[in-house]
Amino acid sequence: MTLPVLPYGSWPSPITASSLVEQAVSLGQVEVDGDRVYWLEGRPSEGGRQVVVTWAPGEEARDVFGEGWSARTTVHEYGGGAYTVADGTLFFSHFPDQRIYRVDRGEQPRPLTPEPPEPMAYRYADARVSPDGEALVCVRERHTDGVVVNDIVLVDAINEGEPVDFVAGADFFSAPRLSADGRRLAWLCWCHPHMPWDGTELWTAEVGEHGLAGPERIAGGPDESISQPRWSPDGVLHWVSDRTGWWNLYAEDGADGRALAPLDAEFTGPDWVFGQSSYGFLPDGRLVATWWQRGLANLGVLDPASGRFDRWDVPYTAVGSMRPYGNGVVAVVASATEESAVVVFDGGGTVTATLRRSRPSSVDPGYVSAGRPIEFSTEHGQTAHALWYAPANKDVEAPPDERPPLIVMSHGGPTASASPALSLATQYWTSRGFAVVDVNYGGSTGYGREYRERLKGQWGIVDVDDCVNAALHLASEGLVDGNRLAIRGGSAGGYTTLCALTFRDDFSVGASYFGVADAEALATDTHKFESRYLDGLIGPYPEAKDLYRERSPIHYADRLSVPIILFQGLEDRVVPPSQAEVMVDALRLRGLPFAYVAFEGEQHGFRKAETIVRSTEAELWFYGRVLNFEPADRIEPVPAENLP
């Protein structure tokens, strides 16, 4: 059979924008209660509602609560740790009002925390139930009169009432964890200008009738990042620290703790959200853990006595929210060719059950481009990392004398990383004839602290250099068309996109999703959690005010010379709409080709199905107009200005 020869970009694909959200859910926050498993599903088809789902052997998975309820907290704005469970009872933060609710089996949710003075003014996250089941210990964030205060409180787990103050004094808190006997509490805290991946402190205290006694700093400081403190069943405190330059496992033993198995590997990721879980305790005393090397996940069991790791041979490149379950584990997993799923492993690493897939049917492999890690040379003789995706579509052949256009993806954060998991959002492009490179630029996580700190004071430079050099590397290898290079990104990735289009001339077009255009405005108009983030990425403000201006694309719009499309949620509190609107004003004044697409009811990161569909199709339409190809899809044109 002779396949049709079609130009790159115009290939027809069954992976439509609608298919990105049809029957699709996001999967996260796994919890275990006896033989029962819980997880969180984000449902674009239900307006982005977050639903707690449960399963036990011999049962079908079911929702714990009905329509109108959504388990999502906005502490730190990014949330995480929205629910917990104990003895069959669920406790969760309800998105619309941010109060904590209790759900007993067969009953409707009922509130435990009082109505806040203003909507969403008091928020709760990262809760755990006390051993006696009478209280929740959790992080609280109060927004009153323009001031945001974070602390740790006790919430009555039985009846509605005022929370009891427990721990205060730092700018931020996370991971309050009670020992199995309830006699000791561990927690993390940090203060401005640090972010949790810069420097945190691990504290413990004795729990008495009248509060905490004898608080003691166990580990951490301004140059050590601690994550995931938790107690073993026999009362030994464990945690993850990057004191050696890698996030490794430690146990309480002497003054500084004992490294359990030193590796050039990462046993956690950056604490953007609450409730990460990458290790836990098995009944026989061993630890089960997931760790990352060269951007890919591993899974296995550690004997803390000998320090020996037994790596399981599993076909997954991404493992998250892992919890011990019987003699094995349950986790959210994915690979380069399989989307995420909640699966159960036995004690040898064999999958015994798949509880939920992110969508009910898998994609035909003929339209899948499996990402593979690559390295490439960048500035100062250094090496950077990325995931490479070639075009893939079994129904089409490309013109023999043509090279594909390239989309450079710049991830958000910027302290984050590109996921090696199969994503239809990437396959949407590759199945249409685009090549994609998802860049883990300097500053990304998964490659140790030294690599993460390449971005220190260099945001807008190192990330841009690495994105440009990834594109030039692929063009020099003859894998892509060097004259048809696009760059796209969201949030911090949107900033990198705008910087690359403003300060460099390597790209033909770009797409910014809720991207930062004015670094100074971000430093003075964002939420508490990130209000000092740029101190480390650019410099202290206002002392480095001139540097902020120098790194802000908005002030150099006269250097822009290529078309750009901007997307923005109008309820975004992290990167306010004013950022996009100021950029639009400058583009209009310059007479440059652009499109601006704003969405009512969307916050930072799009969650609604109709928003995801429209923004994806609009981006493809815009690329077609700029790169001179006709998409196979029928797309409603986008209101654009100055576009030929």
XYZ file of C-alpha atoms in Angstrom, residues 56-423:
368
model
C -10.519 -2.538 47.519
C -10.016 -6.152 46.388
C -13.260 -7.623 45.085
C -14.814 -4.217 44.466
C -15.171 -1.829 41.562
C -13.636 1.613 41.958
C -16.139 4.215 43.170
C -16.245 7.931 43.955
C -16.146 8.738 47.658
C -18.328 11.831 47.278
C -20.827 12.995 44.693
C -21.285 15.929 42.364
C -20.676 19.385 43.731
C -17.666 18.353 45.838
C -14.030 18.849 44.841
C -10.929 17.893 46.863
C -8.489 20.658 46.069
C -6.586 22.997 48.349
C -5.030 26.323 47.360
C -2.426 26.609 50.109
C 0.653 28.052 48.370
C -1.815 28.423 45.437
C -0.450 25.154 43.976
C -1.992 22.981 46.676
C -1.405 19.257 46.985
C -2.153 17.093 49.998
C -5.858 17.860 49.586
C -7.134 14.843 51.514
C -6.247 12.116 53.965
C -7.974 8.965 55.163
C -8.011 6.826 58.311
C -10.163 3.865 59.369
C -12.478 4.321 56.403
C -13.113 8.008 57.018
C -12.094 10.631 54.462
C -11.047 14.178 55.317
C -10.604 16.688 52.496
C -10.326 20.378 51.633
C -13.292 21.459 49.522
C -12.194 23.765 46.713
C -14.982 26.396 46.708
C -14.629 27.355 50.386
C -11.324 25.641 51.406
C -12.861 24.245 54.608
C -11.997 20.735 55.787
C -14.849 18.224 55.538
C -15.302 14.752 56.988
C -16.923 11.945 54.988
C -18.053 8.778 56.755
C -19.032 5.901 54.506
C -22.517 6.308 53.108
C -22.873 9.849 54.450
C -22.592 13.339 52.998
C -19.536 15.508 53.761
C -19.847 17.674 56.854
C -17.522 20.580 57.776
C -14.965 20.449 60.560
C -13.483 23.937 60.196
C -15.531 27.113 60.582
C -16.783 29.306 57.774
C -13.908 31.716 56.972
C -14.422 35.494 57.323
C -14.038 35.845 53.544
C -14.415 33.191 50.827
C -11.342 30.941 50.729
C -9.592 33.094 53.346
C -8.615 30.126 55.563
C -7.045 27.196 53.763
C -5.794 23.776 54.914
C -3.435 21.193 53.421
C -1.241 18.176 54.116
C -3.404 16.804 56.928
C -2.756 13.618 58.874
C -5.028 11.938 61.421
C -3.754 11.464 64.964
C -3.321 7.845 66.133
C -6.381 8.129 68.390
C -8.478 9.424 65.459
C -9.595 12.507 67.374
C -7.618 15.225 65.587
C -6.053 16.266 62.313
C -2.671 17.933 62.236
C -2.296 20.081 59.130
C -0.895 23.210 57.531
C -3.132 26.284 57.655
C -2.836 29.422 55.538
C -4.830 32.519 56.521
C -5.478 35.448 54.183
C -6.675 38.503 56.135
C -6.344 42.205 55.335
C -3.721 41.575 52.675
C -1.509 39.537 55.037
C -0.868 35.804 54.609
C 0.094 33.757 57.680
C 1.113 30.089 57.583
C 1.223 27.748 60.565
C 0.443 24.217 61.751
C -2.800 23.593 63.604
C -4.859 20.818 65.184
C -8.369 20.366 63.826
C -11.024 18.404 65.713
C -11.635 15.290 63.592
C -15.084 14.624 65.080
C -16.941 17.922 65.395
C -16.805 21.378 63.857
C -14.727 23.830 65.851
C -11.925 26.370 65.835
C -8.498 24.882 65.053
C -5.909 24.910 67.830
C -2.613 26.671 67.124
C 0.254 24.179 67.225
C 3.411 25.464 65.467
C 4.149 29.003 64.248
C 7.012 31.416 63.655
C 8.320 30.557 60.181
C 7.131 31.906 56.847
C 6.166 28.433 55.610
C 5.416 24.961 56.978
C 4.833 21.546 55.451
C 4.688 17.837 56.208
C 3.506 17.760 59.849
C 3.825 14.086 60.769
C 2.993 12.371 64.045
C 4.841 9.249 65.162
C 2.825 6.034 65.369
C 2.392 6.423 69.137
C 1.437 10.093 68.789
C 4.199 11.221 71.158
C 6.396 13.099 68.675
C 5.693 15.505 65.849
C 8.020 16.217 62.930
C 7.619 19.062 60.479
C 9.421 21.154 57.860
C 9.714 24.926 57.806
C 11.540 27.614 55.874
C 11.634 31.382 55.519
C 11.963 33.950 52.761
C 13.848 34.270 50.480
C 14.315 30.497 50.306
C 12.160 28.101 48.361
C 11.759 24.551 49.720
C 14.354 23.216 47.254
C 16.873 25.840 48.440
C 16.911 25.416 52.192
C 14.498 23.948 54.734
C 14.694 22.810 58.337
C 13.438 19.574 59.871
C 12.144 19.938 63.431
C 10.709 17.576 66.014
C 9.037 18.063 69.373
C 7.378 16.028 72.094
C 3.581 16.139 72.096
C 2.081 16.763 75.533
C -1.283 17.613 77.032
C -0.566 21.330 76.766
C 1.086 21.412 73.354
C 4.613 20.793 72.132
C 7.686 20.542 74.327
C 11.401 20.528 73.595
C 11.402 21.529 69.913
C 14.669 20.541 68.239
C 16.097 21.118 64.780
C 17.152 17.724 63.443
C 18.570 18.648 60.038
C 18.554 21.256 57.319
C 19.498 24.875 56.918
C 19.857 27.574 54.265
C 21.904 25.326 51.960
C 20.194 21.984 52.572
C 16.812 20.974 51.211
C 14.832 18.481 53.309
C 11.711 16.721 52.047
C 9.265 13.993 53.074
C 9.866 13.430 56.790
C 8.077 10.345 58.051
C 8.258 7.886 60.919
C 8.955 4.188 60.569
C 6.576 1.834 62.405
C 9.146 1.471 65.189
C 9.462 5.234 65.677
C 12.603 6.134 63.701
C 12.386 9.417 61.809
C 13.389 9.298 58.124
C 13.725 12.048 55.545
C 15.241 13.023 52.197
C 18.144 15.515 52.083
C 20.343 16.948 49.337
C 23.292 17.700 51.624
C 25.610 15.716 49.297
C 24.258 17.406 46.181
C 21.661 14.675 45.601
C 18.315 14.134 47.324
C 19.067 10.908 49.220
C 17.423 8.958 52.056
C 18.421 9.455 55.707
C 17.388 8.030 59.078
C 17.637 9.608 62.518
C 20.887 8.341 64.016
C 23.167 10.655 65.949
C 23.550 14.379 65.360
C 23.051 14.602 61.605
C 21.289 11.421 60.612
C 22.579 8.409 58.719
C 22.625 8.101 54.949
C 20.848 4.872 54.026
C 22.161 4.332 50.511
C 24.193 7.191 49.037
C 23.618 7.461 45.279
C 24.025 10.064 42.566
C 20.259 9.968 42.255
C 17.197 11.935 43.333
C 14.748 10.335 45.782
C 12.318 13.237 45.618
C 11.376 16.164 43.445
C 10.895 19.848 44.249
C 8.137 20.507 46.768
C 5.913 22.654 44.580
C 2.935 20.850 46.082
C 2.280 19.126 49.371
C 2.200 15.386 49.820
C 4.990 13.973 47.670
C 5.537 10.282 48.371
C 8.542 8.481 46.951
C 9.372 6.019 49.756
C 7.694 4.043 52.505
C 8.051 1.144 54.914
C 7.237 -2.501 54.210
C 6.050 -4.882 56.944
C 9.471 -6.623 57.089
C 11.331 -3.378 57.887
C 12.669 -2.691 54.405
C 12.010 0.514 52.523
C 10.428 0.643 49.104
C 11.462 3.682 47.069
C 11.483 5.327 43.699
C 14.471 7.334 42.527
C 15.457 9.289 39.425
C 18.639 9.013 37.383
C 19.254 10.797 34.072
C 15.664 11.961 34.057
C 14.112 8.484 34.354
C 12.461 6.801 37.348
C 13.489 3.564 39.049
C 11.609 1.476 41.588
C 12.920 -0.977 44.135
C 13.503 -2.069 47.722
C 16.207 -0.965 50.171
C 17.467 -2.999 53.101
C 18.457 -0.245 55.579
C 20.711 -2.621 57.516
C 22.967 -3.509 54.592
C 22.334 -0.501 52.350
C 21.556 -2.869 49.482
C 19.120 -1.807 46.800
C 17.197 -4.351 44.754
C 15.970 -2.555 41.664
C 12.771 -3.951 40.224
C 12.647 -4.543 36.500
C 9.529 -2.526 35.671
C 8.593 -1.058 32.277
C 7.908 2.434 33.628
C 9.916 5.628 33.267
C 7.770 7.731 35.614
C 6.618 6.727 39.115
C 4.767 9.038 41.490
C 2.678 9.106 44.659
C 3.927 5.673 45.711
C 2.549 4.034 48.858
C 3.359 0.666 50.467
C 0.485 -1.762 50.025
C 0.708 -5.153 51.682
C 4.116 -6.540 50.767
C 4.253 -4.380 47.650
C 3.222 -0.899 46.588
C 0.570 1.054 44.755
C 1.598 4.052 42.637
C 0.831 6.264 39.676
C 3.078 5.076 36.846
C 3.662 5.778 33.170
C 6.177 5.053 30.419
C 7.274 6.518 27.104
C 4.532 4.507 25.390
C 1.841 4.267 28.103
C -0.124 7.025 29.761
C -0.431 7.211 33.521
C -2.275 4.582 35.522
C -2.770 3.610 39.166
C -1.267 0.126 39.542
C -0.533 -2.379 42.311
C 2.829 -4.169 42.490
C 3.565 -7.285 44.511
C 6.707 -7.667 46.629
C 8.784 -8.571 43.587
C 7.776 -5.669 41.393
C 5.173 -7.488 39.277
C 2.005 -5.596 38.443
C -0.945 -7.493 39.922
C -3.743 -4.996 39.250
C -4.404 -1.854 37.260
C -6.950 0.164 39.200
C -7.439 3.088 36.839
C -5.966 4.396 33.608
C -5.921 8.073 32.729
C -8.145 7.160 29.768
C -10.041 3.922 29.065
C -8.391 3.099 25.727
C -4.780 3.339 24.631
C -3.469 5.091 21.546
C -2.603 3.059 18.457
C 1.203 2.643 18.612
C 1.374 3.717 14.976
C 0.756 7.283 16.082
C 3.054 7.268 19.104
C 6.509 8.832 19.215
C 8.400 7.384 22.197
C 10.500 10.073 23.825
C 14.132 9.320 24.494
C 16.649 11.223 26.637
C 19.337 13.155 24.781
C 22.270 15.278 25.846
C 23.691 18.204 23.930
C 26.407 20.813 24.294
C 25.483 24.222 25.627
C 27.255 27.351 26.840
C 30.519 27.295 28.834
C 31.387 23.781 27.664
C 28.551 22.260 29.650
C 26.035 19.568 28.769
C 22.262 19.930 29.041
C 19.418 17.426 28.834
C 16.163 16.977 26.926
C 13.612 14.455 25.708
C 13.488 14.029 21.928
C 10.373 13.076 19.951
C 10.485 12.420 16.207
C 7.351 12.801 14.049
C 5.283 9.585 13.935
C 2.173 8.724 11.906
C 1.646 5.318 10.306
C -0.734 6.722 7.673
C 1.569 9.261 6.063
C 4.959 9.646 4.450
C 6.885 12.874 4.559
C 8.380 14.519 1.460
C 11.892 13.060 1.062
C 13.499 16.475 0.645
C 11.811 18.053 3.648
C 12.777 18.183 7.317
C 10.130 18.583 10.026
C 9.465 21.806 11.881
C 10.573 21.642 15.521
C 8.647 22.649 18.619
C 10.911 23.393 21.571
C 9.006 22.870 24.816
C 10.115 24.823 27.861
C 8.676 23.410 31.086
C 7.274 25.500 33.904
C 8.708 25.985 37.351
C 11.397 26.728 36.347
C 12.509 24.426 39.182
C 10.818 21.370 37.704
C 11.430 18.920 34.857
C 9.977 17.502 31.677
C 8.171 14.237 32.309
C 9.265 11.110 30.392
C 5.679 9.806 30.530
C 3.609 9.448 27.395
C 1.531 12.580 26.929
